[in-house]
Short mmCIF file of C-alpha atoms and ligand atoms in Angstrom, two decimals:
data_model
loop_
_atom_site.label_atom_id
_atom_site.label_comp_id
_atom_site.label_asym_id
_atom_site.label_seq_id
_atom_site.Cartn_x
_atom_site.Cartn_y
_atom_site.Cartn_z
CA UNK J 12 -81.57 -73.44 -67.93
CA UNK J 13 -82.04 -73.72 -71.61
CA UNK J 14 -80.55 -70.34 -72.22
CA UNK J 15 -77.45 -71.20 -70.15
CA UNK J 16 -77.03 -74.23 -72.31
CA UNK J 17 -77.24 -72.15 -75.46
CA UNK J 18 -74.74 -69.80 -74.00
CA UNK J 19 -72.35 -72.65 -73.07
CA UNK J 20 -72.73 -74.07 -76.51
CA UNK J 21 -72.05 -70.72 -78.09
CA UNK J 22 -68.94 -70.19 -76.00
CA UNK J 23 -67.78 -73.68 -76.73
CA UNK J 24 -68.31 -73.21 -80.48
CA UNK J 25 -66.59 -69.85 -80.50
CA UNK J 26 -63.62 -71.28 -78.58
CA UNK J 27 -63.25 -74.15 -81.00
CA UNK J 28 -63.62 -71.89 -83.92
CA UNK J 29 -61.11 -69.50 -82.52
CA UNK J 30 -58.61 -72.22 -81.82
CA UNK J 31 -59.08 -73.87 -85.14
CA UNK J 32 -58.90 -70.62 -87.09
CA UNK J 33 -56.69 -68.05 -85.36
CA UNK J 34 -57.25 -65.58 -88.23
CA UNK J 35 -60.69 -65.01 -86.80
CA UNK J 36 -58.99 -63.10 -84.05
CA UNK J 37 -57.04 -60.85 -86.41
CA UNK J 38 -58.43 -57.32 -86.27
CA UNK J 39 -58.07 -55.08 -89.29
CA UNK J 40 -56.79 -51.53 -88.81
CA UNK J 41 -57.63 -49.34 -91.80
CA UNK J 42 -56.62 -45.67 -92.03
CA UNK J 43 -60.05 -44.98 -93.49
CA UNK J 44 -61.33 -45.59 -89.98
CA UNK J 45 -58.76 -43.12 -88.70
CA UNK J 46 -59.94 -40.08 -90.79
CA UNK J 47 -58.03 -40.81 -93.92
CA UNK J 48 -59.57 -39.36 -97.07
CA UNK J 49 -57.96 -41.74 -99.55
CA UNK J 50 -58.60 -39.23 -102.29
CA UNK J 51 -54.96 -38.97 -103.44
CA UNK J 52 -55.02 -35.26 -102.63
CA UNK J 53 -55.26 -34.91 -98.86
CA UNK J 54 -52.15 -35.75 -96.87
CA UNK J 55 -53.23 -38.94 -95.01
CA UNK J 56 -49.82 -39.49 -93.29
CA UNK J 57 -51.19 -38.98 -89.77
CA UNK J 58 -54.14 -41.34 -90.41
CA UNK J 59 -51.72 -44.02 -91.57
CA UNK J 60 -49.65 -43.52 -88.40
CA UNK J 61 -52.80 -43.51 -86.20
CA UNK J 62 -54.05 -46.79 -87.69
CA UNK J 63 -50.56 -48.34 -87.27
CA UNK J 64 -50.25 -47.17 -83.68
CA UNK J 65 -53.58 -48.70 -82.79
CA UNK J 66 -52.65 -51.95 -84.51
CA UNK J 67 -49.35 -51.97 -82.73
CA UNK J 68 -51.13 -51.55 -79.34
CA UNK J 69 -53.63 -54.27 -80.08
CA UNK J 70 -53.23 -57.30 -77.80
CA UNK J 71 -53.85 -59.88 -80.49
CA UNK J 72 -52.66 -60.40 -84.06
CA UNK J 73 -53.62 -57.36 -86.20
CA UNK J 74 -53.49 -56.44 -89.85
CA UNK J 75 -52.57 -52.89 -90.84
CA UNK J 76 -54.29 -52.50 -94.21
CA UNK J 77 -53.81 -49.73 -96.72
CA UNK J 78 -56.92 -50.38 -98.89
CA UNK J 79 -57.27 -50.41 -102.57
CA UNK J 80 -57.50 -46.58 -103.20
CA UNK J 81 -54.98 -43.88 -103.79
CA UNK J 82 -53.51 -42.10 -100.84
CA UNK J 83 -51.24 -39.11 -100.58
CA UNK J 84 -48.92 -39.11 -97.57
CA UNK J 85 -45.97 -37.17 -96.12
CA UNK J 86 -43.45 -38.82 -93.84
CA UNK J 87 -44.77 -41.64 -91.64
CA UNK J 88 -43.00 -43.62 -88.94
CA UNK J 89 -44.31 -47.11 -88.09
CA UNK J 90 -42.56 -47.81 -84.89
CA UNK J 91 -42.33 -50.82 -82.59
CA UNK J 92 -41.96 -52.78 -80.55
CA UNK J 93 -45.60 -53.73 -80.64
CA UNK J 94 -47.58 -56.08 -78.47
CA UNK J 95 -47.86 -58.38 -81.49
CA UNK J 96 -46.22 -57.04 -84.67
CA UNK J 97 -49.13 -56.26 -87.11
CA UNK J 98 -49.03 -57.65 -90.61
CA UNK J 99 -48.83 -54.90 -93.20
CA UNK J 100 -50.97 -55.29 -96.27
CA UNK J 101 -50.52 -52.51 -98.86
CA UNK J 102 -53.29 -53.11 -101.39
CA UNK J 103 -53.64 -49.63 -102.91
CA UNK J 104 -51.25 -46.93 -103.99
CA UNK J 105 -49.55 -44.42 -101.80
CA UNK J 106 -48.01 -41.33 -103.30
CA UNK J 107 -45.46 -39.37 -101.44
CA UNK J 108 -45.99 -35.60 -100.91
CA UNK J 109 -43.72 -34.13 -103.59
CA UNK J 110 -42.39 -31.06 -101.77
CA UNK J 111 -39.05 -31.65 -99.98
CA UNK J 112 -40.12 -29.17 -97.27
CA UNK J 113 -42.29 -31.85 -95.72
CA UNK J 114 -39.51 -34.39 -94.91
CA UNK J 115 -37.44 -34.42 -91.76
CA UNK J 116 -36.41 -38.05 -91.54
CA UNK J 117 -34.01 -40.20 -93.66
CA UNK J 118 -37.05 -42.12 -94.83
CA UNK J 119 -40.50 -41.36 -96.19
CA UNK J 120 -42.01 -44.55 -94.61
CA UNK J 121 -39.91 -45.78 -91.75
CA UNK J 122 -40.40 -49.13 -90.09
CA UNK J 123 -38.41 -49.30 -86.82
CA UNK J 124 -37.72 -51.70 -84.01
CA UNK J 125 -39.84 -54.56 -85.16
CA UNK J 126 -39.45 -58.32 -84.91
CA UNK J 127 -41.57 -60.56 -87.19
CA UNK J 128 -42.55 -57.81 -89.65
CA UNK J 129 -44.42 -58.93 -92.80
CA UNK J 130 -45.18 -56.45 -95.57
CA UNK J 131 -46.99 -57.29 -98.78
CA UNK J 132 -50.26 -56.95 -100.54
CA UNK J 133 -49.41 -56.16 -104.16
CA UNK J 134 -49.78 -52.37 -103.79
CA UNK J 135 -47.56 -49.49 -104.86
CA UNK J 136 -45.43 -46.90 -103.17
CA UNK J 137 -44.81 -43.97 -105.50
CA UNK J 138 -42.08 -41.62 -104.20
CA UNK J 139 -43.10 -38.85 -106.73
CA UNK J 140 -39.37 -37.98 -106.81
CA UNK J 141 -39.19 -35.99 -110.09
CA UNK J 142 -39.29 -32.60 -108.35
CA UNK J 143 -36.60 -33.49 -105.89
CA UNK J 144 -34.17 -34.92 -108.44
CA UNK J 145 -33.58 -31.40 -109.60
CA UNK J 146 -31.17 -30.00 -107.00
CA UNK J 147 -32.32 -26.41 -107.62
CA UNK J 148 -35.60 -27.34 -105.87
CA UNK J 149 -33.81 -28.36 -102.66
CA UNK J 150 -35.09 -26.30 -99.67
CA UNK J 151 -32.46 -24.16 -98.06
CA UNK J 152 -32.47 -26.05 -94.68
CA UNK J 153 -32.09 -29.53 -96.09
CA UNK J 154 -29.07 -31.19 -97.57
CA UNK J 155 -30.32 -32.81 -100.72
CA UNK J 156 -27.31 -35.11 -100.75
CA UNK J 157 -29.54 -37.71 -99.08
CA UNK J 158 -33.17 -37.59 -100.14
CA UNK J 159 -35.80 -39.60 -98.34
CA UNK J 160 -35.71 -43.33 -98.76
CA UNK J 161 -39.19 -44.49 -99.79
CA UNK J 162 -39.17 -47.38 -97.32
CA UNK J 163 -36.52 -47.41 -94.63
CA UNK J 164 -36.27 -50.39 -92.36
CA UNK J 165 -34.27 -49.83 -89.19
CA UNK J 166 -33.63 -52.53 -86.56
CA UNK J 167 -36.13 -55.06 -87.94
CA UNK J 168 -35.65 -58.82 -87.60
CA UNK J 169 -37.33 -61.88 -88.94
CA UNK J 170 -38.95 -59.81 -91.59
CA UNK J 171 -40.34 -60.33 -95.09
CA UNK J 172 -41.11 -57.72 -97.68
CA UNK J 173 -42.68 -59.02 -100.82
CA UNK J 174 -45.17 -58.55 -103.63
CA UNK J 175 -45.07 -54.75 -103.95
CA UNK J 176 -44.22 -52.09 -106.57
CA UNK J 177 -41.93 -49.20 -105.87
CA UNK J 178 -41.51 -46.26 -108.19
CA UNK J 179 -39.85 -42.86 -108.55
CA UNK J 180 -38.33 -42.65 -105.06
CA UNK J 181 -36.77 -39.28 -104.08
CA UNK J 182 -33.68 -41.11 -102.64
CA UNK J 183 -33.27 -44.86 -102.45
CA UNK J 184 -36.33 -47.03 -102.92
CA UNK J 185 -35.63 -49.29 -100.00
CA UNK J 186 -33.00 -48.94 -97.28
CA UNK J 187 -32.30 -51.73 -94.83
CA UNK J 188 -30.14 -50.90 -91.87
CA UNK J 189 -29.07 -52.55 -88.67
CA UNK J 190 -31.39 -55.49 -89.33
CA UNK J 191 -31.20 -59.22 -89.40
CA UNK J 192 -32.94 -62.21 -90.94
CA UNK J 193 -34.84 -60.35 -93.65
CA UNK J 194 -36.18 -61.70 -96.94
CA UNK J 195 -37.13 -59.26 -99.67
CA UNK J 196 -38.81 -60.85 -102.71
CA UNK J 197 -41.17 -60.33 -105.59
CA UNK J 198 -40.74 -56.59 -105.98
CA UNK J 199 -40.83 -54.34 -108.98
CA UNK J 200 -38.76 -51.20 -108.57
CA UNK J 201 -38.48 -48.54 -111.21
CA UNK J 202 -37.34 -45.02 -111.80
CA UNK J 203 -35.86 -43.26 -114.91
CA UNK J 204 -32.36 -44.10 -115.93
CA UNK J 205 -31.33 -40.47 -115.39
CA UNK J 206 -32.77 -40.04 -111.87
CA UNK J 207 -29.94 -39.45 -109.41
CA UNK J 208 -29.20 -41.78 -106.44
CA UNK J 209 -32.45 -43.76 -106.78
CA UNK J 210 -30.81 -47.06 -105.78
CA UNK J 211 -33.33 -49.90 -105.69
CA UNK J 212 -32.26 -51.55 -102.47
CA UNK J 213 -29.44 -50.36 -100.16
CA UNK J 214 -28.33 -52.55 -97.33
CA UNK J 215 -25.91 -51.72 -94.51
CA UNK J 216 -24.99 -53.15 -91.13
CA UNK J 217 -27.31 -56.11 -91.47
CA UNK J 218 -26.95 -59.91 -91.34
CA UNK J 219 -28.63 -62.80 -92.91
CA UNK J 220 -30.52 -61.07 -95.69
CA UNK J 221 -32.03 -62.74 -98.75
CA UNK J 222 -33.07 -60.89 -101.91
CA UNK J 223 -34.83 -62.81 -104.55
CA UNK J 224 -37.22 -62.44 -107.50
CA UNK J 225 -36.76 -58.78 -108.05
CA UNK J 226 -37.13 -56.60 -111.10
CA UNK J 227 -35.21 -53.39 -110.67
CA UNK J 228 -34.45 -50.56 -113.12
CA UNK J 229 -33.41 -47.13 -111.70
CA UNK J 230 -30.93 -44.31 -112.20
CA UNK J 231 -28.39 -45.79 -109.76
CA UNK J 232 -27.39 -49.14 -108.38
CA UNK J 233 -30.16 -51.81 -108.59
CA UNK J 234 -28.77 -53.16 -105.27
CA UNK J 235 -25.99 -51.51 -103.24
CA UNK J 236 -24.26 -53.12 -100.35
CA UNK J 237 -22.70 -50.89 -97.75
CA UNK J 238 -20.56 -51.48 -94.73
CA UNK J 239 -21.27 -54.10 -92.02
CA UNK J 240 -23.14 -56.58 -94.23
CA UNK J 241 -22.70 -60.24 -93.48
CA UNK J 242 -24.30 -63.18 -95.19
CA UNK J 243 -26.36 -61.60 -97.98
CA UNK J 244 -27.76 -63.83 -100.67
CA UNK J 245 -29.03 -62.30 -103.87
CA UNK J 246 -30.76 -64.34 -106.56
CA UNK J 247 -33.06 -64.06 -109.54
CA UNK J 248 -32.73 -60.32 -109.97
CA UNK J 249 -33.38 -58.63 -113.29
CA UNK J 250 -31.41 -55.34 -113.23
CA UNK J 251 -31.41 -52.44 -115.58
CA UNK J 252 -31.24 -49.67 -116.45
CA UNK J 253 -28.99 -48.42 -113.71
CA UNK J 254 -25.51 -48.88 -112.35
CA UNK J 255 -25.69 -52.63 -111.67
CA UNK J 256 -25.34 -54.73 -108.52
CA UNK J 257 -22.58 -53.07 -106.33
CA UNK J 258 -20.72 -53.79 -103.21
CA UNK J 259 -19.81 -50.29 -101.95
CA UNK J 260 -18.87 -47.78 -102.14
CA UNK J 261 -16.82 -48.77 -99.09
CA UNK J 262 -14.31 -46.78 -97.14
CA UNK J 263 -15.72 -43.31 -97.28
CA UNK J 264 -15.96 -42.98 -93.54
CA UNK J 265 -13.82 -43.75 -90.44
CA UNK J 266 -14.47 -46.98 -88.59
CA UNK J 267 -16.59 -48.70 -91.23
CA UNK J 268 -17.57 -52.28 -90.38
CA UNK J 269 -16.30 -55.09 -92.55
CA UNK J 270 -18.34 -56.79 -95.24
CA UNK J 271 -18.38 -60.57 -95.79
CA UNK J 272 -20.26 -63.41 -97.34
CA UNK J 273 -22.21 -61.92 -100.26
CA UNK J 274 -23.45 -64.12 -103.06
CA UNK J 275 -25.14 -62.97 -106.29
CA UNK J 276 -26.59 -65.75 -108.42
CA UNK J 277 -28.91 -66.22 -111.38
CA UNK J 278 -29.22 -62.63 -112.29
CA UNK J 279 -29.69 -60.79 -115.57
CA UNK J 280 -28.22 -57.36 -115.99
CA UNK J 281 -29.16 -55.24 -118.98
CA UNK J 282 -28.09 -51.83 -120.31
CA UNK J 283 -26.33 -50.72 -117.15
CA UNK J 284 -23.07 -48.87 -116.56
CA UNK J 285 -21.78 -51.77 -114.48
CA UNK J 286 -22.63 -55.42 -114.04
CA UNK J 287 -21.23 -56.80 -110.84
CA UNK J 288 -19.03 -54.44 -109.01
CA UNK J 289 -16.96 -53.82 -105.85
CA UNK J 290 -15.96 -50.20 -105.29
CA UNK J 291 -13.93 -48.50 -102.58
CA UNK J 292 -12.78 -44.85 -102.14
CA UNK J 293 -9.19 -43.86 -102.45
CA UNK J 294 -7.61 -42.88 -99.15
CA UNK J 295 -10.09 -44.97 -97.26
CA UNK J 296 -9.40 -46.05 -93.72
CA UNK J 297 -8.64 -49.76 -93.12
CA UNK J 298 -11.41 -52.33 -93.31
CA UNK J 299 -12.00 -55.71 -94.94
CA UNK J 300 -14.31 -56.98 -97.63
CA UNK J 301 -14.22 -60.73 -98.13
CA UNK J 302 -16.01 -63.86 -99.46
CA UNK J 303 -17.99 -62.76 -102.49
CA UNK J 304 -19.49 -65.08 -105.15
CA UNK J 305 -20.95 -63.73 -108.37
CA UNK J 306 -22.15 -66.62 -110.46
CA UNK J 307 -24.52 -67.47 -113.30
CA UNK J 308 -24.97 -63.90 -114.37
CA UNK J 309 -26.10 -62.92 -117.87
CA UNK J 310 -25.07 -59.48 -119.20
CA UNK J 311 -26.77 -57.57 -122.01
CA UNK J 312 -24.94 -54.48 -123.25
CA UNK J 313 -23.32 -53.77 -119.89
CA UNK J 314 -20.49 -51.17 -119.85
CA UNK J 315 -18.38 -52.81 -117.07
CA UNK J 316 -19.65 -56.28 -116.70
CA UNK J 317 -17.08 -57.36 -114.12
CA UNK J 318 -15.33 -54.67 -112.17
CA UNK J 319 -13.41 -54.13 -108.91
CA UNK J 320 -12.63 -50.36 -108.62
CA UNK J 321 -10.57 -49.28 -105.60
CA UNK J 322 -10.21 -45.80 -107.06
CA UNK J 323 -13.91 -44.96 -106.97
CA UNK J 324 -14.26 -41.16 -106.97
CA UNK J 325 -17.23 -40.06 -108.98
CA UNK J 326 -16.79 -36.28 -108.36
CA UNK J 327 -13.00 -36.50 -109.07
CA UNK J 328 -12.19 -34.55 -105.85
CA UNK J 329 -10.54 -37.29 -103.82
CA UNK J 330 -7.21 -37.61 -102.04
CA UNK J 331 -4.74 -39.47 -104.13
CA UNK J 332 -3.64 -42.03 -101.56
CA UNK J 333 -4.55 -45.70 -102.03
CA UNK J 334 -7.62 -47.33 -100.57
CA UNK J 335 -6.99 -49.43 -97.46
CA UNK J 336 -10.08 -51.62 -97.87
CA UNK J 337 -8.61 -55.14 -98.13
CA UNK J 338 -10.56 -57.21 -100.67
CA UNK J 339 -10.15 -60.99 -100.69
CA UNK J 340 -11.90 -64.18 -101.69
CA UNK J 341 -13.85 -63.05 -104.75
CA UNK J 342 -15.19 -65.58 -107.29
CA UNK J 343 -16.70 -64.54 -110.59
CA UNK J 344 -18.07 -67.74 -112.22
CA UNK J 345 -20.19 -68.42 -115.30
CA UNK J 346 -20.68 -64.91 -116.39
CA UNK J 347 -21.72 -64.52 -119.98
CA UNK J 348 -23.24 -62.06 -122.39
CA UNK J 349 -22.36 -58.80 -124.04
CA UNK J 350 -20.22 -55.79 -123.03
CA UNK J 351 -20.66 -52.27 -124.23
CA UNK J 352 -17.01 -51.49 -123.34
CA UNK J 353 -14.00 -53.20 -124.87
CA UNK J 354 -12.45 -53.66 -121.47
CA UNK J 355 -15.04 -56.05 -120.13
CA UNK J 356 -13.16 -57.31 -117.01
CA UNK J 357 -11.50 -54.63 -114.83
CA UNK J 358 -9.80 -55.65 -111.65
CA UNK J 359 -8.22 -52.42 -110.37
CA UNK J 360 -7.14 -52.96 -106.81
CA UNK J 361 -5.35 -50.85 -104.17
CA UNK J 362 -1.66 -50.11 -104.64
CA UNK J 363 -1.03 -50.91 -100.93
CA UNK J 364 -3.69 -53.60 -100.32
CA UNK J 365 -3.67 -55.97 -103.25
CA UNK J 366 -6.85 -57.95 -103.85
CA UNK J 367 -6.18 -61.57 -102.92
CA UNK J 368 -7.66 -64.85 -103.99
CA UNK J 369 -9.70 -63.54 -106.87
CA UNK J 370 -11.08 -66.35 -109.10
CA UNK J 371 -12.31 -66.00 -112.60
CA UNK J 372 -14.00 -69.07 -113.89
CA UNK J 373 -15.85 -69.59 -117.25
CA UNK J 374 -16.22 -66.06 -118.36
CA UNK J 375 -17.71 -65.61 -121.78
CA UNK J 376 -18.25 -62.01 -122.80
CA UNK J 377 -18.31 -60.52 -126.29
CA UNK J 378 -18.79 -57.10 -127.56
CA UNK J 379 -22.42 -55.93 -127.74
CA UNK J 380 -21.89 -54.63 -131.24
CA UNK J 381 -20.11 -57.14 -133.36
CA UNK J 382 -19.22 -54.44 -135.87
CA UNK J 383 -17.10 -52.69 -133.27
CA UNK J 384 -13.51 -52.64 -134.31
CA UNK J 385 -11.78 -53.10 -130.97
CA UNK J 386 -11.29 -56.55 -129.35
CA UNK J 387 -12.67 -57.30 -125.98
CA UNK J 388 -9.96 -57.33 -123.19
CA UNK J 389 -9.38 -57.49 -119.47
CA UNK J 390 -7.34 -55.31 -117.26
CA UNK J 391 -5.74 -56.03 -113.90
CA UNK J 392 -3.72 -54.08 -111.37
CA UNK J 393 -2.56 -55.18 -107.92
CA UNK J 394 -4.63 -58.29 -107.97
CA UNK J 395 -3.64 -61.89 -106.97
CA UNK J 396 -5.71 -64.77 -108.15
CA UNK J 397 -6.38 -67.41 -110.75
CA UNK J 398 -8.36 -67.86 -113.92
CA UNK J 399 -9.74 -71.27 -114.76
CA UNK J 400 -11.93 -72.56 -117.52
CA UNK J 401 -13.14 -70.54 -120.41
CA UNK J 402 -11.80 -66.99 -120.45
CA UNK J 403 -13.18 -64.53 -122.99
CA UNK J 404 -11.73 -61.93 -122.82
CA UNK J 405 -8.38 -63.56 -122.25
CA UNK J 406 -7.66 -63.14 -118.56
CA UNK J 407 -5.17 -60.72 -117.11
CA UNK J 408 -4.71 -63.00 -114.05
CA UNK J 409 -1.81 -65.33 -114.31
C1 NAG W 520 -49.74 -60.31 -104.41
O1 NAG W 520 -50.70 -59.30 -104.20
C2 NAG W 520 -51.84 -59.53 -105.00
C3 NAG W 520 -52.72 -58.31 -104.81
O2 NAG W 520 -53.08 -58.19 -103.45
C4 NAG W 520 -52.53 -60.81 -104.63
O3 NAG W 520 -53.63 -61.02 -105.44
C5 NAG W 520 -51.56 -61.94 -104.78
O4 NAG W 520 -52.13 -63.14 -104.30
C6 NAG W 520 -50.27 -61.71 -103.99
N1 NAG W 520 -49.38 -62.71 -104.41
C7 NAG W 520 -48.70 -63.43 -103.47
C8 NAG W 520 -47.80 -64.47 -104.03
O5 NAG W 520 -48.86 -63.20 -102.30
C1 NAG W 521 -34.58 -27.43 -112.48
O1 NAG W 521 -35.41 -26.54 -111.83
C2 NAG W 521 -35.11 -25.18 -112.32
C3 NAG W 521 -35.96 -24.27 -111.53
O2 NAG W 521 -37.29 -24.80 -111.27
C4 NAG W 521 -35.44 -25.12 -113.84
O3 NAG W 521 -35.16 -23.92 -114.32
C5 NAG W 521 -34.50 -26.26 -114.54
O4 NAG W 521 -34.88 -26.25 -115.95
C6 NAG W 521 -34.79 -27.58 -113.97
N1 NAG W 521 -33.81 -28.57 -114.52
C7 NAG W 521 -34.16 -29.72 -114.95
C8 NAG W 521 -33.07 -30.58 -115.46
O5 NAG W 521 -35.28 -30.14 -114.85
C1 NAG W 522 -36.15 -64.08 -84.82
O1 NAG W 522 -36.93 -65.25 -84.68
C2 NAG W 522 -36.24 -66.33 -84.04
C3 NAG W 522 -37.08 -67.56 -84.11
O2 NAG W 522 -38.38 -67.30 -83.85
C4 NAG W 522 -35.96 -65.93 -82.56
O3 NAG W 522 -35.24 -66.85 -81.91
C5 NAG W 522 -35.15 -64.61 -82.60
O4 NAG W 522 -34.94 -64.12 -81.29
C6 NAG W 522 -35.83 -63.59 -83.48
N1 NAG W 522 -34.92 -62.40 -83.61
C7 NAG W 522 -35.05 -61.33 -82.85
C8 NAG W 522 -33.96 -60.34 -83.11
O5 NAG W 522 -35.94 -61.13 -82.13
C1 NAG W 523 -30.44 -70.78 -110.33
O1 NAG W 523 -31.15 -71.32 -111.41
C2 NAG W 523 -31.02 -72.70 -111.51
C3 NAG W 523 -31.65 -73.11 -112.84
O2 NAG W 523 -32.84 -72.32 -113.06
C4 NAG W 523 -31.69 -73.31 -110.30
O3 NAG W 523 -31.55 -74.80 -110.36
C5 NAG W 523 -30.97 -72.85 -109.01
O4 NAG W 523 -31.63 -73.29 -107.93
C6 NAG W 523 -31.01 -71.34 -109.00
N1 NAG W 523 -30.16 -70.86 -107.87
C7 NAG W 523 -30.53 -69.89 -107.14
C8 NAG W 523 -29.59 -69.58 -106.00
O5 NAG W 523 -31.53 -69.25 -107.25
C1 NAG W 524 -14.89 -66.55 -95.50
O1 NAG W 524 -15.13 -67.89 -95.84
C2 NAG W 524 -14.18 -68.78 -95.23
C3 NAG W 524 -14.38 -70.14 -95.85
O2 NAG W 524 -15.71 -70.50 -95.94
C4 NAG W 524 -14.38 -68.81 -93.82
O3 NAG W 524 -13.47 -69.57 -93.14
C5 NAG W 524 -14.16 -67.35 -93.23
O4 NAG W 524 -14.48 -67.25 -91.90
C6 NAG W 524 -15.14 -66.36 -94.00
N1 NAG W 524 -14.70 -65.03 -93.67
C7 NAG W 524 -15.53 -64.17 -92.98
C8 NAG W 524 -14.96 -62.80 -92.60
O5 NAG W 524 -16.59 -64.47 -92.62
C1 NAG W 525 -26.07 -50.25 -125.51
O1 NAG W 525 -25.78 -49.32 -124.51
C2 NAG W 525 -25.38 -48.06 -125.07
C3 NAG W 525 -24.92 -47.21 -123.94
O2 NAG W 525 -25.86 -47.27 -122.89
C4 NAG W 525 -26.49 -47.48 -125.92
O3 NAG W 525 -26.13 -46.31 -126.49
C5 NAG W 525 -26.82 -48.52 -126.98
O4 NAG W 525 -27.97 -48.04 -127.68
C6 NAG W 525 -27.15 -49.83 -126.44
N1 NAG W 525 -27.31 -50.84 -127.50
C7 NAG W 525 -28.33 -51.58 -127.59
C8 NAG W 525 -28.34 -52.55 -128.71
O5 NAG W 525 -29.27 -51.53 -126.80
C1 NAG W 526 -10.45 -66.40 -97.57
O1 NAG W 526 -10.67 -67.77 -97.90
C2 NAG W 526 -9.74 -68.69 -97.20
C3 NAG W 526 -9.97 -70.02 -97.77
O2 NAG W 526 -11.34 -70.36 -97.86
C4 NAG W 526 -10.05 -68.59 -95.73
O3 NAG W 526 -9.16 -69.37 -95.05
C5 NAG W 526 -9.87 -67.17 -95.26
O4 NAG W 526 -10.26 -67.04 -93.81
C6 NAG W 526 -10.75 -66.16 -96.07
N1 NAG W 526 -10.45 -64.86 -95.69
C7 NAG W 526 -11.28 -64.06 -95.05
C8 NAG W 526 -10.82 -62.76 -94.66
O5 NAG W 526 -12.37 -64.43 -94.78
C1 NAG W 527 -23.20 -51.04 -134.12
O1 NAG W 527 -22.25 -50.04 -134.41
C2 NAG W 527 -22.51 -49.38 -135.70
C3 NAG W 527 -21.31 -48.40 -135.91
O2 NAG W 527 -20.99 -47.78 -134.74
C4 NAG W 527 -23.82 -48.69 -135.62
O3 NAG W 527 -24.13 -48.08 -136.87
C5 NAG W 527 -24.91 -49.71 -135.34
O4 NAG W 527 -26.20 -49.12 -135.13
C6 NAG W 527 -24.60 -50.45 -134.02
N1 NAG W 527 -25.59 -51.60 -133.92
C7 NAG W 527 -26.11 -51.85 -132.70
C8 NAG W 527 -27.00 -53.00 -132.70
O5 NAG W 527 -25.91 -51.13 -131.69
C1 NAG W 528 -8.36 -58.54 -132.55
O1 NAG W 528 -7.85 -59.86 -132.38
C2 NAG W 528 -7.54 -60.54 -133.55
C3 NAG W 528 -7.21 -61.96 -133.21
O2 NAG W 528 -6.43 -62.06 -132.03
C4 NAG W 528 -6.36 -59.78 -134.22
O3 NAG W 528 -6.03 -60.43 -135.43
C5 NAG W 528 -6.78 -58.37 -134.44
O4 NAG W 528 -5.73 -57.65 -134.99
C6 NAG W 528 -7.30 -57.67 -133.22
N1 NAG W 528 -7.78 -56.38 -133.50
C7 NAG W 528 -7.50 -55.27 -132.85
C8 NAG W 528 -8.20 -54.02 -133.29
O5 NAG W 528 -6.78 -55.29 -131.87
#
């Protein structure tokens, strides 16, 4: 009798506790319990995937933890859907296997088909890209045009990625594709200024994305925005070195989806080859890019602080027909600081598809080096729009 009462009391207490504090139910899945070595030398990729798979199968909320040690790992796919999407806590450092022979996916870490994904923890993903940046080290069977993205997110929704450090990716640091309702914040992303194609964050075919509180310096775009992006808000980003914050390049492929609704606010861009940019390829098939706002941006020693380039052709091997990406509704507002190039504002639009409704408002750019002899200027071609408020350089839009 007494023991039944004790048991009832115990069950009652546990129930109350469980209901009051659901975190008690959260089980932790740690690769160290799945035969990881965590010594920074053994490839623990499989142990990471095994821990994830168990967390994903778990019937109750789970936490997939990469503990505070150093791991080495080759490619790993963290796939859903899960019974309950596990929380991901990266506390330690994971280094990518350097050799390109080991990679067969577009990403190093791939998170796929997940709703309600949360990744954080303050840890570090080190892509150990140096060896792969040298094209002579590219294995014969692989095209090194697209090196593995350190963290690729494919078809994720309602996701947050925050409080992490990314460094020295082989390809892009983060790639977000075919996803919706994603917030990426409080990240530090770094790679050398001369590392090729190490974009900080690349986004394509995704809706309702917010990027905020990021510190990015790499060898390519801090943030690049590809086709099919709608409603993207970027704020509080510190960018540099690198190629700036770029929409594009657009129009390289057939049947690209339109881009619309991108805002970039409260950002500081330093020592980059571009500030805020929209770029499209010559000869591109028809598509539309519309509704952009770039405002409250501070430039320090930026080569092209404001640029629309519809003749983007980095390897100079393009067809010479005009781009057919139609650009319209673009506002550049309250952009100030220093330019490293005397032509600080370049609006070079397509010969057949003029840019329309381009607004320049309160632009205040001076030469980085006051001793430079040339005056700061702007240059326009095939662009319709207006300039209001302060214009330094004097606007070419009238
Ligand atoms: C970021 O991660 C660190 C290390 O795990 C943690 O101490 C800190 O609370 C996290 N910050 C936020 C805002 O979550
Ligand atoms: C690239 O690798 C080759 C062969 O390993 C080496 O000879 C060359 O110096 C490297 N180049 C750079 C820029 O590191
Ligand atoms: C994201 O979350 C919202 C609200 O919880 C939900 O309605 C929506 O279906 C989720 N999105 C996806 C793609 O599951
Ligand atoms: C930009 O910064 C200002 C002043 O710090 C702040 O009031 C505003 O909310 C910020 N806007 C965004 C979109 O971050
Ligand atoms: C661009 O913004 C305008 C005005 O807010 C809106 O009417 C239009 O639908 C937007 N365009 C696209 C393609 O979303
Ligand atoms: C400005 O940028 C140029 C080109 O990147 C660089 O050579 C120069 O040292 C920079 N100036 C300052 C003051 O940082
Ligand atoms: C451009 O802006 C105008 C006015 O806000 C709007 O009517 C039009 O739909 C926009 N164009 C596109 C392609 O969104
Ligand atoms: C400015 O330019 C002069 C002449 O080109 C150069 O000697 C000087 O170092 C430059 N100063 C800065 C701050 O870049
Ligand atoms: C720069 O602008 C000033 C004032 O408009 C003018 O006097 C000067 O000749 C210009 N210098 C050059 C190199 O164009």
